[in-house]
GROMACS .gro file of C-alpha atoms in nm:
model
  508
    1MET     CA    1   3.174   0.679  -0.924
    2SER     CA    2   2.980   0.435  -1.197
    3LYS     CA    3   3.011   0.096  -1.146
    4LYS     CA    4   3.001  -0.199  -1.418
    5ILE     CA    5   2.814  -0.503  -1.339
    6LYS     CA    6   3.058  -0.799  -1.410
    7SER     CA    7   2.916  -1.072  -1.152
    8ALA     CA    8   2.565  -1.101  -1.005
    9LEU     CA    9   2.444  -1.314  -0.772
   10ILE     CA   10   2.045  -1.435  -0.779
   11SER     CA   11   1.884  -1.616  -0.520
   12VAL     CA   12   1.500  -1.520  -0.517
   13PHE     CA   13   1.167  -1.690  -0.380
   14HIS     CA   14   0.925  -1.470  -0.633
   15LYS     CA   15   1.016  -1.522  -0.964
   16ASP     CA   16   0.801  -1.345  -1.167
   17GLY     CA   17   0.946  -1.058  -1.336
   18LEU     CA   18   1.244  -1.199  -1.309
   19GLU     CA   19   1.338  -1.325  -1.638
   20PRO     CA   20   1.397  -1.008  -1.855
   21ILE     CA   21   1.662  -0.924  -1.601
   22ALA     CA   22   1.826  -1.246  -1.595
   23ARG     CA   23   1.838  -1.238  -1.984
   24LEU     CA   24   1.986  -0.912  -2.041
   25LEU     CA   25   2.267  -0.982  -1.734
   26ASN     CA   26   2.323  -1.316  -1.944
   27GLU     CA   27   2.374  -1.086  -2.260
   28GLN     CA   28   2.615  -0.814  -2.144
   29GLY     CA   29   2.810  -1.121  -2.044
   30VAL     CA   30   2.736  -1.097  -1.662
   31LYS     CA   31   2.911  -1.376  -1.452
   32ILE     CA   32   2.579  -1.525  -1.252
   33TYR     CA   33   2.583  -1.753  -0.946
   34SER     CA   34   2.220  -1.890  -0.822
   35THR     CA   35   2.081  -2.132  -0.591
   36GLY     CA   36   1.834  -2.440  -0.575
   37GLY     CA   37   1.501  -2.359  -0.758
   38THR     CA   38   1.664  -1.980  -0.909
   39GLN     CA   39   1.918  -2.182  -1.060
   40SER     CA   40   1.672  -2.414  -1.230
   41PHE     CA   41   1.464  -2.153  -1.342
   42LEU     CA   42   1.768  -1.978  -1.523
   43GLU     CA   43   1.860  -2.278  -1.661
   44GLU     CA   44   1.526  -2.349  -1.833
   45LEU     CA   45   1.570  -1.981  -2.005
   46ASN     CA   46   1.898  -2.154  -2.112
   47ILE     CA   47   2.102  -1.930  -1.921
   48LYS     CA   48   2.404  -2.147  -1.740
   49PRO     CA   49   2.474  -2.007  -1.379
   50VAL     CA   50   2.706  -2.123  -1.179
   51ALA     CA   51   2.619  -2.277  -0.848
   52VAL     CA   52   2.685  -2.110  -0.530
   53GLU     CA   53   2.808  -2.472  -0.432
   54ASP     CA   54   3.055  -2.445  -0.654
   55ILE     CA   55   3.232  -2.196  -0.524
   56THR     CA   56   3.174  -2.246  -0.118
   57SER     CA   57   3.248  -2.649  -0.167
   58TYR     CA   58   2.991  -2.704   0.046
   59PRO     CA   59   2.613  -2.861  -0.036
   60SER     CA   60   2.319  -2.645   0.033
   61ILE     CA   61   2.242  -2.847   0.364
   62LEU     CA   62   1.950  -2.865   0.685
   63GLY     CA   63   1.690  -2.898   0.459
   64GLY     CA   64   1.788  -2.578   0.263
   65ARG     CA   65   1.884  -2.396   0.560
   66VAL     CA   66   2.204  -2.328   0.492
   67LYS     CA   67   2.272  -2.242   0.124
   68THR     CA   68   2.455  -1.913   0.075
   69LEU     CA   69   2.608  -1.846   0.444
   70HIS     CA   70   2.911  -1.871   0.346
   71PRO     CA   71   3.262  -1.675   0.341
   72ALA     CA   72   3.300  -1.754  -0.039
   73VAL     CA   73   3.008  -1.558  -0.094
   74PHE     CA   74   2.998  -1.289   0.187
   75GLY     CA   75   3.400  -1.210   0.134
   76GLY     CA   76   3.326  -1.130  -0.298
   77ILE     CA   77   2.994  -0.905  -0.176
   78LEU     CA   78   3.171  -0.717   0.085
   79ALA     CA   79   3.505  -0.678  -0.033
   80ARG     CA   80   3.564  -0.316  -0.088
   81ARG     CA   81   3.698  -0.233  -0.411
   82ASP     CA   82   3.917   0.064  -0.298
   83GLU     CA   83   4.099  -0.135  -0.011
   84LYS     CA   84   4.398  -0.324  -0.111
   85ASN     CA   85   4.381  -0.612   0.130
   86ASP     CA   86   4.040  -0.660   0.102
   87ILE     CA   87   4.116  -0.761  -0.307
   88GLU     CA   88   4.456  -0.949  -0.160
   89GLN     CA   89   4.257  -1.136   0.065
   90ILE     CA   90   3.939  -1.261  -0.144
   91ASN     CA   91   4.233  -1.325  -0.431
   92GLU     CA   92   4.373  -1.568  -0.189
   93TYR     CA   93   4.111  -1.744  -0.134
   94ASN     CA   94   3.941  -1.777  -0.448
   95ILE     CA   95   3.650  -1.558  -0.400
   96PRO     CA   96   3.467  -1.396  -0.725
   97GLU     CA   97   3.365  -1.034  -0.665
   98ILE     CA   98   2.965  -0.989  -0.691
   99ASP     CA   99   2.831  -0.677  -0.788
  100LEU     CA  100   2.484  -0.736  -0.819
  101VAL     CA  101   2.302  -0.922  -0.584
  102ILE     CA  102   1.942  -0.991  -0.643
  103VAL     CA  103   1.723  -1.165  -0.346
  104ASP     CA  104   1.430  -1.185  -0.191
  105LEU     CA  105   1.282  -1.313   0.202
  106TYR     CA  106   1.046  -1.575   0.243
  107PRO     CA  107   0.702  -1.431   0.253
  108PHE     CA  108   0.699  -1.450   0.669
  109GLU     CA  109   0.386  -1.177   0.725
  110ALA     CA  110   0.172  -1.407   0.444
  111THR     CA  111   0.224  -1.731   0.584
  112VAL     CA  112   0.156  -1.577   0.952
  113ALA     CA  113  -0.140  -1.406   0.801
  114SER     CA  114  -0.280  -1.776   0.648
  115GLY     CA  115  -0.343  -1.898   0.988
  116ALA     CA  116  -0.052  -2.175   0.947
  117SER     CA  117   0.137  -2.367   1.202
  118GLU     CA  118   0.381  -2.254   1.421
  119GLN     CA  119   0.681  -2.506   1.256
  120ASP     CA  120   0.576  -2.343   0.922
  121ILE     CA  121   0.565  -1.970   1.026
  122ILE     CA  122   0.927  -2.100   1.172
  123GLU     CA  123   1.052  -2.178   0.814
  124LYS     CA  124   0.956  -1.905   0.668
  125ILE     CA  125   1.210  -1.696   0.881
  126ASP     CA  126   1.456  -1.595   0.651
  127ILE     CA  127   1.826  -1.617   0.757
  128GLY     CA  128   2.031  -1.648   0.389
  129GLY     CA  129   1.822  -1.355   0.222
  130ILE     CA  130   1.804  -1.111   0.520
  131SER     CA  131   2.206  -1.199   0.566
  132LEU     CA  132   2.277  -1.129   0.179
  133ILE     CA  133   2.050  -0.766   0.163
  134ARG     CA  134   2.243  -0.640   0.467
  135ALA     CA  135   2.550  -0.725   0.325
  136THR     CA  136   2.483  -0.611  -0.054
  137ALA     CA  137   2.364  -0.288   0.118
  138LYS     CA  138   2.635  -0.188   0.359
  139ASN     CA  139   2.875  -0.220   0.066
  140PHE     CA  140   2.681  -0.017  -0.128
  141LYS     CA  141   2.934   0.182  -0.296
  142ASP     CA  142   3.018  -0.073  -0.464
  143THR     CA  143   2.729  -0.334  -0.532
  144LEU     CA  144   2.365  -0.353  -0.622
  145ILE     CA  145   2.093  -0.456  -0.378
  146VAL     CA  146   1.794  -0.548  -0.536
  147SER     CA  147   1.565  -0.691  -0.233
  148SER     CA  148   1.213  -0.718  -0.374
  149MET     CA  149   1.054  -0.809  -0.721
  150THR     CA  150   0.855  -0.450  -0.702
  151GLN     CA  151   1.203  -0.308  -0.826
  152TYR     CA  152   1.271  -0.492  -1.084
  153GLY     CA  153   1.122  -0.270  -1.340
  154GLU     CA  154   1.320  -0.018  -1.217
  155VAL     CA  155   1.655  -0.203  -1.202
  156LEU     CA  156   1.549  -0.315  -1.531
  157ASP     CA  157   1.563   0.057  -1.668
  158ILE     CA  158   1.890   0.133  -1.537
  159LEU     CA  159   2.090  -0.134  -1.643
  160LYS     CA  160   1.940  -0.110  -1.990
  161ASN     CA  161   1.951   0.221  -2.041
  162ASN     CA  162   2.350   0.259  -1.895
  163ASN     CA  163   2.515  -0.060  -2.027
  164CYS     CA  164   2.477  -0.233  -1.695
  165GLU     CA  165   2.652   0.054  -1.497
  166THR     CA  166   2.511   0.194  -1.149
  167THR     CA  167   2.572   0.520  -1.008
  168LEU     CA  168   2.629   0.529  -0.626
  169GLU     CA  169   2.288   0.758  -0.578
  170GLN     CA  170   2.151   0.479  -0.750
  171ARG     CA  171   2.321   0.218  -0.541
  172LYS     CA  172   2.250   0.429  -0.201
  173SER     CA  173   1.873   0.468  -0.296
  174PHE     CA  174   1.855   0.065  -0.371
  175ALA     CA  175   2.052   0.021  -0.013
  176ALA     CA  176   1.804   0.239   0.188
  177LYS     CA  177   1.504   0.017   0.011
  178ALA     CA  178   1.659  -0.290   0.127
  179PHE     CA  179   1.731  -0.182   0.471
  180ASP     CA  180   1.326  -0.091   0.474
  181ILE     CA  181   1.275  -0.428   0.376
  182SER     CA  182   1.518  -0.615   0.622
  183SER     CA  183   1.381  -0.379   0.938
  184HIS     CA  184   1.012  -0.435   0.792
  185TYR     CA  185   1.061  -0.790   0.844
  186ASP     CA  186   1.209  -0.823   1.139
  187SER     CA  187   0.953  -0.619   1.324
  188ALA     CA  188   0.712  -0.882   1.188
  189ILE     CA  189   0.895  -1.183   1.332
  190TYR     CA  190   0.923  -0.957   1.661
  191ASN     CA  191   0.571  -0.886   1.661
  192TYR     CA  192   0.471  -1.283   1.624
  193PHE     CA  193   0.695  -1.354   1.924
  194SER     CA  194   0.567  -1.120   2.154
  195GLU     CA  195   0.210  -1.106   2.077
  196ASP     CA  196   0.136  -1.398   2.361
  197GLN     CA  197   0.378  -1.191   2.578
  198GLU     CA  198   0.380  -0.836   2.729
  199ALA     CA  199   0.599  -0.638   2.492
  200SER     CA  200   0.890  -0.454   2.608
  201ALA     CA  201   0.919  -0.273   2.257
  202LEU     CA  202   0.710  -0.103   2.009
  203LYS     CA  203   0.784  -0.203   1.655
  204ILE     CA  204   0.595  -0.055   1.390
  205SER     CA  205   0.676  -0.022   1.050
  206HIS     CA  206   0.517   0.020   0.705
  207THR     CA  207   0.633   0.013   0.379
  208SER     CA  208   0.447   0.180   0.188
  209SER     CA  209   0.348   0.561   0.236
  210LYS     CA  210   0.167   0.853   0.092
  211THR     CA  211   0.271   1.268   0.124
  212LEU     CA  212  -0.037   1.469   0.202
  213ARG     CA  213  -0.095   1.781   0.049
  214TYR     CA  214  -0.034   1.916   0.427
  215GLY     CA  215  -0.166   1.824   0.773
  216GLU     CA  216  -0.420   1.955   1.021
  217ASN     CA  217  -0.321   2.295   0.909
  218PRO     CA  218  -0.141   2.438   0.559
  219HIS     CA  219   0.210   2.547   0.806
  220GLN     CA  220   0.216   2.178   0.857
  221LYS     CA  221   0.399   1.885   0.675
  222GLY     CA  222   0.190   1.549   0.671
  223VAL     CA  223   0.225   1.192   0.553
  224PHE     CA  224   0.022   0.880   0.569
  225TYR     CA  225   0.164   0.548   0.646
  226GLY     CA  226  -0.025   0.236   0.502
  227ASN     CA  227  -0.184   0.113   0.231
  228LEU     CA  228  -0.489   0.273   0.182
  229ASP     CA  229  -0.600   0.038  -0.130
  230GLU     CA  230  -0.632  -0.212   0.119
  231LEU     CA  231  -0.976  -0.026   0.276
  232PHE     CA  232  -1.119   0.144   0.006
  233ASP     CA  233  -1.142   0.194  -0.392
  234GLN     CA  234  -1.102   0.570  -0.480
  235LEU     CA  235  -1.380   0.617  -0.742
  236HIS     CA  236  -1.361   0.953  -0.824
  237GLY     CA  237  -1.254   1.288  -0.677
  238LYS     CA  238  -0.963   1.462  -0.513
  239GLU     CA  239  -0.702   1.333  -0.288
  240LEU     CA  240  -0.730   1.289   0.072
  241SER     CA  241  -0.580   1.525   0.289
  242TYR     CA  242  -0.500   1.479   0.633
  243ASN     CA  243  -0.851   1.601   0.792
  244ASN     CA  244  -1.019   1.408   0.554
  245LEU     CA  245  -0.841   1.085   0.672
  246LEU     CA  246  -0.915   1.146   1.061
  247ASP     CA  247  -1.294   1.201   0.969
  248VAL     CA  248  -1.279   0.866   0.726
  249ASP     CA  249  -1.115   0.675   1.001
  250ALA     CA  250  -1.418   0.794   1.269
  251ALA     CA  251  -1.684   0.751   0.967
  252VAL     CA  252  -1.539   0.387   0.928
  253ASN     CA  253  -1.537   0.281   1.319
  254LEU     CA  254  -1.855   0.419   1.365
  255ILE     CA  255  -1.999   0.229   1.093
  256GLY     CA  256  -1.829  -0.063   1.202
  257ASP     CA  257  -2.042  -0.094   1.523
  258PHE     CA  258  -2.401  -0.096   1.353
  259SER     CA  259  -2.511  -0.471   1.263
  260GLN     CA  260  -2.538  -0.509   0.873
  261GLU     CA  261  -2.916  -0.585   0.940
  262GLN     CA  262  -2.953  -0.228   1.006
  263LEU     CA  263  -2.979   0.007   0.724
  264VAL     CA  264  -2.787   0.321   0.875
  265PHE     CA  265  -2.675   0.654   0.722
  266ALA     CA  266  -2.421   0.873   0.897
  267ILE     CA  267  -2.283   1.218   0.842
  268LEU     CA  268  -1.960   1.306   1.046
  269LYS     CA  269  -1.752   1.683   1.076
  270HIS     CA  270  -1.451   1.643   1.243
  271ASN     CA  271  -1.494   1.319   1.384
  272ASN     CA  272  -1.807   1.347   1.556
  273ALA     CA  273  -2.154   1.239   1.412
  274CYS     CA  274  -2.377   1.500   1.357
  275GLY     CA  275  -2.625   1.300   1.167
  276VAL     CA  276  -2.725   0.971   1.202
  277ALA     CA  277  -3.068   0.738   1.155
  278ILE     CA  278  -3.175   0.391   1.086
  279ARG     CA  279  -3.470   0.339   0.884
  280THR     CA  280  -3.584   0.069   0.640
  281SER     CA  281  -3.528   0.261   0.333
  282LEU     CA  282  -3.161   0.409   0.212
  283LEU     CA  283  -3.358   0.765   0.119
  284GLU     CA  284  -3.492   0.819   0.452
  285ALA     CA  285  -3.220   0.736   0.667
  286TRP     CA  286  -3.023   0.987   0.416
  287LYS     CA  287  -3.304   1.266   0.501
  288ASP     CA  288  -3.335   1.157   0.921
  289ALA     CA  289  -2.950   1.191   0.926
  290LEU     CA  290  -2.949   1.518   0.759
  291ALA     CA  291  -3.217   1.685   0.976
  292GLY     CA  292  -3.016   1.584   1.260
  293ASP     CA  293  -2.725   1.916   1.181
  294PRO     CA  294  -2.847   2.071   0.815
  295VAL     CA  295  -2.574   2.345   0.933
  296SER     CA  296  -2.261   2.082   1.052
  297ALA     CA  297  -2.347   1.845   0.758
  298PHE     CA  298  -2.197   2.109   0.501
  299GLY     CA  299  -1.876   1.974   0.360
  300GLY     CA  300  -1.853   1.653   0.587
  301ILE     CA  301  -1.845   1.274   0.582
  302LEU     CA  302  -2.151   1.071   0.399
  303ILE     CA  303  -2.105   0.731   0.512
  304THR     CA  304  -2.369   0.427   0.454
  305ASN     CA  305  -2.370   0.030   0.540
  306THR     CA  306  -2.527  -0.036   0.217
  307THR     CA  307  -2.527   0.025  -0.141
  308ILE     CA  308  -2.643   0.399  -0.267
  309ASP     CA  309  -2.909   0.388  -0.493
  310THR     CA  310  -3.042   0.628  -0.770
  311ALA     CA  311  -3.245   0.821  -0.543
  312THR     CA  312  -3.057   0.852  -0.270
  313ALA     CA  313  -2.789   0.960  -0.480
  314GLU     CA  314  -2.985   1.235  -0.633
  315GLU     CA  315  -3.054   1.359  -0.251
  316VAL     CA  316  -2.722   1.381  -0.120
  317ASN     CA  317  -2.587   1.522  -0.428
  318LYS     CA  318  -2.789   1.861  -0.334
  319LEU     CA  319  -2.524   1.892  -0.065
  320PHE     CA  320  -2.141   1.996  -0.072
  321CYS     CA  321  -1.985   1.735   0.105
  322GLU     CA  322  -1.578   1.594   0.117
  323VAL     CA  323  -1.659   1.241   0.092
  324VAL     CA  324  -1.878   0.953   0.045
  325ILE     CA  325  -1.818   0.623   0.189
  326ALA     CA  326  -2.053   0.284   0.090
  327PRO     CA  327  -1.990  -0.064   0.011
  328ASP     CA  328  -2.117  -0.007  -0.305
  329TYR     CA  329  -2.311   0.255  -0.570
  330THR     CA  330  -2.520   0.180  -0.856
  331ASN     CA  331  -2.403   0.306  -1.178
  332GLU     CA  332  -2.618   0.596  -1.178
  333ALA     CA  333  -2.584   0.694  -0.871
  334LEU     CA  334  -2.190   0.704  -0.876
  335GLU     CA  335  -2.268   0.916  -1.213
  336ILE     CA  336  -2.467   1.149  -1.036
  337LEU     CA  337  -2.230   1.180  -0.735
  338LYS     CA  338  -1.948   1.209  -0.954
  339SER     CA  339  -2.094   1.552  -1.097
  340LYS     CA  340  -1.922   1.706  -0.804
  341LYS     CA  341  -1.525   1.734  -0.967
  342ASN     CA  342  -1.365   1.747  -0.634
  343ARG     CA  343  -1.574   1.507  -0.448
  344ILE     CA  344  -1.432   1.191  -0.272
  345ILE     CA  345  -1.616   0.928  -0.354
  346LEU     CA  346  -1.494   0.566  -0.158
  347LYS     CA  347  -1.588   0.228  -0.200
  348GLN     CA  348  -1.503   0.054   0.113
  349LYS     CA  349  -1.386  -0.328   0.090
  350PRO     CA  350  -1.465  -0.585   0.368
  351THR     CA  351  -1.138  -0.575   0.590
  352VAL     CA  352  -1.034  -0.622   0.944
  353LEU     CA  353  -0.921  -0.288   1.154
  354PRO     CA  354  -0.616  -0.308   1.356
  355SER     CA  355  -0.691  -0.419   1.696
  356MET     CA  356  -0.414  -0.144   1.890
  357GLN     CA  357  -0.420   0.214   1.855
  358TYR     CA  358  -0.142   0.452   1.893
  359ARG     CA  359  -0.064   0.860   1.951
  360SER     CA  360   0.214   1.016   2.019
  361ALA     CA  361   0.271   1.172   2.356
  362LEU     CA  362   0.497   1.391   2.506
  363ASN     CA  363   0.859   1.211   2.422
  364GLY     CA  364   0.721   0.903   2.331
  365ILE     CA  365   0.396   0.686   2.212
  366LEU     CA  366   0.081   0.612   2.344
  367ALA     CA  367  -0.029   0.253   2.298
  368GLN     CA  368  -0.376   0.093   2.410
  369GLU     CA  369  -0.627  -0.165   2.262
  370LYS     CA  370  -0.930  -0.055   2.029
  371ASP     CA  371  -1.257   0.003   2.229
  372SER     CA  372  -1.397  -0.269   2.033
  373LYS     CA  373  -1.709  -0.283   2.305
  374VAL     CA  374  -2.001  -0.295   2.149
  375ASP     CA  375  -2.311  -0.241   2.465
  376ILE     CA  376  -2.577  -0.451   2.348
  377ARG     CA  377  -2.922  -0.550   2.569
  378SER     CA  378  -2.740  -0.825   2.746
  379ASP     CA  379  -2.505  -0.545   2.886
  380PHE     CA  380  -2.810  -0.373   2.996
  381LYS     CA  381  -2.902  -0.346   3.385
  382THR     CA  382  -3.205  -0.183   3.497
  383VAL     CA  383  -3.163   0.009   3.844
  384THR     CA  384  -3.454   0.223   3.863
  385LYS     CA  385  -3.809   0.104   3.915
  386LYS     CA  386  -3.923   0.206   3.623
  387THR     CA  387  -3.826  -0.016   3.312
  388PRO     CA  388  -3.722   0.082   2.926
  389THR     CA  389  -4.020  -0.038   2.686
  390GLU     CA  390  -3.924  -0.208   2.344
  391GLU     CA  391  -3.914   0.113   2.144
  392GLU     CA  392  -3.659   0.273   2.441
  393LEU     CA  393  -3.429  -0.042   2.456
  394SER     CA  394  -3.377   0.021   2.059
  395ASP     CA  395  -3.315   0.381   2.114
  396LEU     CA  396  -3.089   0.319   2.453
  397GLU     CA  397  -2.842   0.113   2.178
  398PHE     CA  398  -2.843   0.336   1.921
  399ALA     CA  399  -2.770   0.612   2.145
  400ASN     CA  400  -2.465   0.439   2.314
  401VAL     CA  401  -2.326   0.355   1.956
  402LEU     CA  402  -2.310   0.697   1.920
  403VAL     CA  403  -2.175   0.823   2.240
  404LYS     CA  404  -1.897   0.580   2.213
  405HIS     CA  405  -1.772   0.768   1.944
  406THR     CA  406  -1.786   1.118   2.019
  407LYS     CA  407  -1.554   1.299   2.155
  408SER     CA  408  -1.592   1.309   2.543
  409ASN     CA  409  -1.729   1.483   2.762
  410THR     CA  410  -2.046   1.374   2.592
  411ILE     CA  411  -2.401   1.347   2.599
  412VAL     CA  412  -2.621   1.223   2.300
  413LEU     CA  413  -3.003   1.222   2.287
  414ALA     CA  414  -3.173   1.002   1.983
  415LYS     CA  415  -3.542   0.913   1.932
  416ASN     CA  416  -3.671   0.687   1.726
  417ASN     CA  417  -3.329   0.577   1.594
  418GLN     CA  418  -3.251   0.901   1.477
  419LEU     CA  419  -2.956   1.148   1.646
  420LEU     CA  420  -3.133   1.490   1.755
  421ALA     CA  421  -2.869   1.624   1.904
  422SER     CA  422  -2.486   1.573   2.060
  423GLY     CA  423  -2.280   1.785   2.358
  424THR     CA  424  -1.947   1.729   2.232
  425GLY     CA  425  -1.590   1.727   2.387
  426GLN     CA  426  -1.706   1.934   2.677
  427THR     CA  427  -1.534   1.983   3.025
  428SER     CA  428  -1.857   1.938   3.204
  429ARG     CA  429  -2.134   1.686   3.133
  430VAL     CA  430  -2.388   1.938   3.233
  431ASP     CA  431  -2.234   2.143   2.964
  432ALA     CA  432  -2.264   1.909   2.676
  433LEU     CA  433  -2.601   1.833   2.822
  434LYS     CA  434  -2.664   2.190   2.782
  435GLN     CA  435  -2.524   2.184   2.434
  436ALA     CA  436  -2.747   1.889   2.328
  437ILE     CA  437  -3.060   2.010   2.386
  438HIS     CA  438  -2.999   2.392   2.296
  439LYS     CA  439  -2.888   2.196   1.958
  440ALA     CA  440  -3.154   1.947   1.916
  441LYS     CA  441  -3.423   2.290   2.013
  442SER     CA  442  -3.280   2.474   1.752
  443PHE     CA  443  -3.365   2.222   1.466
  444ASN     CA  444  -3.716   2.220   1.609
  445PHE     CA  445  -3.678   1.857   1.788
  446ASP     CA  446  -3.901   1.742   2.035
  447LEU     CA  447  -3.728   1.612   2.312
  448ASN     CA  448  -4.046   1.475   2.513
  449GLY     CA  449  -3.966   1.072   2.445
  450ALA     CA  450  -3.633   1.071   2.354
  451VAL     CA  451  -3.373   0.924   2.550
  452MET     CA  452  -2.975   1.042   2.676
  453ALA     CA  453  -2.686   0.824   2.681
  454SER     CA  454  -2.348   0.943   2.826
  455ASP     CA  455  -2.009   0.827   2.768
  456ALA     CA  456  -1.948   0.851   3.161
  457PHE     CA  457  -2.119   0.809   3.495
  458PHE     CA  458  -2.302   1.074   3.639
  459PRO     CA  459  -2.113   1.209   3.966
  460PHE     CA  460  -2.463   1.395   4.025
  461PRO     CA  461  -2.819   1.358   3.938
  462ASP     CA  462  -2.804   1.742   3.810
  463CYS     CA  463  -2.795   1.552   3.460
  464VAL     CA  464  -3.088   1.329   3.489
  465GLU     CA  465  -3.280   1.681   3.641
  466ILE     CA  466  -3.181   1.912   3.333
  467ALA     CA  467  -3.274   1.618   3.088
  468HIS     CA  468  -3.604   1.506   3.276
  469ASN     CA  469  -3.728   1.879   3.287
  470GLU     CA  470  -3.664   1.846   2.893
  471GLY     CA  471  -3.932   1.590   2.835
  472ILE     CA  472  -3.634   1.306   2.835
  473ASN     CA  473  -3.702   1.000   3.088
  474THR     CA  474  -3.475   0.688   2.956
  475VAL     CA  475  -3.098   0.745   3.051
  476ILE     CA  476  -2.841   0.497   2.947
  477GLN     CA  477  -2.493   0.566   3.150
  478PRO     CA  478  -2.214   0.360   3.241
  479GLY     CA  479  -2.262   0.394   3.618
  480GLY     CA  480  -1.950   0.363   3.884
  481SER     CA  481  -1.997   0.661   4.071
  482ILE     CA  482  -1.984   0.650   4.414
  483LYS     CA  483  -2.291   0.869   4.386
  484ASP     CA  484  -2.475   0.633   4.167
  485GLN     CA  485  -2.777   0.628   4.407
  486GLU     CA  486  -2.851   0.964   4.438
  487SER     CA  487  -2.906   0.938   4.020
  488ILE     CA  488  -3.113   0.648   4.047
  489ASP     CA  489  -3.305   0.802   4.322
  490TYR     CA  490  -3.424   1.121   4.129
  491CYS     CA  491  -3.504   0.874   3.876
  492ASP     CA  492  -3.731   0.655   4.089
  493ASN     CA  493  -3.862   0.980   4.277
  494ASN     CA  494  -3.960   1.114   3.922
  495ASP     CA  495  -4.065   0.832   3.689
  496VAL     CA  496  -3.753   0.806   3.493
  497THR     CA  497  -3.579   0.497   3.370
  498MET     CA  498  -3.233   0.496   3.409
  499VAL     CA  499  -3.011   0.163   3.238
  500MET     CA  500  -2.632   0.107   3.320
  501THR     CA  501  -2.387  -0.075   3.117
  502GLY     CA  502  -2.091  -0.121   3.346
  503THR     CA  503  -1.841   0.009   3.034
  504ARG     CA  504  -1.729   0.340   3.028
  505HIS     CA  505  -1.651   0.495   2.692
  506PHE     CA  506  -1.444   0.815   2.733
  507LYS     CA  507  -1.292   0.938   2.349
  508HIS     CA  508  -1.024   1.183   2.371
   0.00000   0.00000   0.00000
């Protein structure tokens, strides 16, 4: 069902890349209708379009709010060419058939992002354009819709190679793209209007996607919806996998909770940190992060918040790792890291991550605000007779960041701004602590003077007692148990310091 394009309506906000299409249509004798700024643009190319006003007999009114909303336009688009009554009606009212519509939408999202006034934002809600897109896409059996400047190259090739003819398959494909654009646009408008109210519906829309090699396991299909190029430049390596993306997400969120003044290196595996250290040199931060668990580090995700230099790259290169993330790399360091063919090297761009989190559950979706709370010293409340030293406070802040980003139930042990061990994803807090202690000892760490952080309150004093027996005498936890006093009493009776934050950090 090939269709020859004999007429076209062109009315666009973005004109970059439009010229070759317009010239081709003009050369092929296609009758062109246009409006406002697009009409002026075409006339500057010595193309003589018919003004839409000439077929509607109405000028553009209400400051340009109404230009194409007229039966003389939409009748020519929606008329079914194989329906006798449709053709008779458009002939009766002298409505011209329109075979191709090239139209885009006012930049609503960009206007919102710019911080513009509400009135400016409202004026960027497109009415005529969205109506033209939907109408043309609906009648894809007879009409072709080009709804974005990103489609200009593709449509130009089709028109060039097929003498301005299109197939049904091509028209349906462009119609699908059009409805993708229109639904995304409407979702953005809904989200703008509902941002200060409790939304009764959930509208999530991404216009870009990437098919992954597979999902969490090889027998599962996986797709990423979003634009990773906004976050990273990939400098080397294979494509990111589903599991890589989960780990990268965990790594970026973890590193983002440390101050830029702190030089941090972290190693993650299965979304949990297995090695983290803050030091005055990146090389030392790497070495001490790796010392936290050199076994789990194999095949891990590495991230830092500063430029990776040559000395650090040489040491990192000795380890097999899946992904390295940093804000930058020296030229020599980058070449060293590139020596492993499949190693993924990402340069992280400054960006603000979404404030909401979503997860499928049963037959619906769970939504929550992101846990953006970072507990600082002003949040700390010492509940014991003994108070923490300056060194202990530093370790408590460090450990509390890590515990927030570790799967619950979790216990984190740290000393001198180094992760010694963590118990992750355990069904009891006691088990998490025992796992952490066992792991720290297996790598020959001395727990005397270490601090313990818990993601949730202690319902009993057992964890405090177990930790104290291992030489851990400083504890940070949210508090909130009806039996908090039992843990406090144990601390006071055994010269242990306990700090409460008042904020639980479950992570499931």
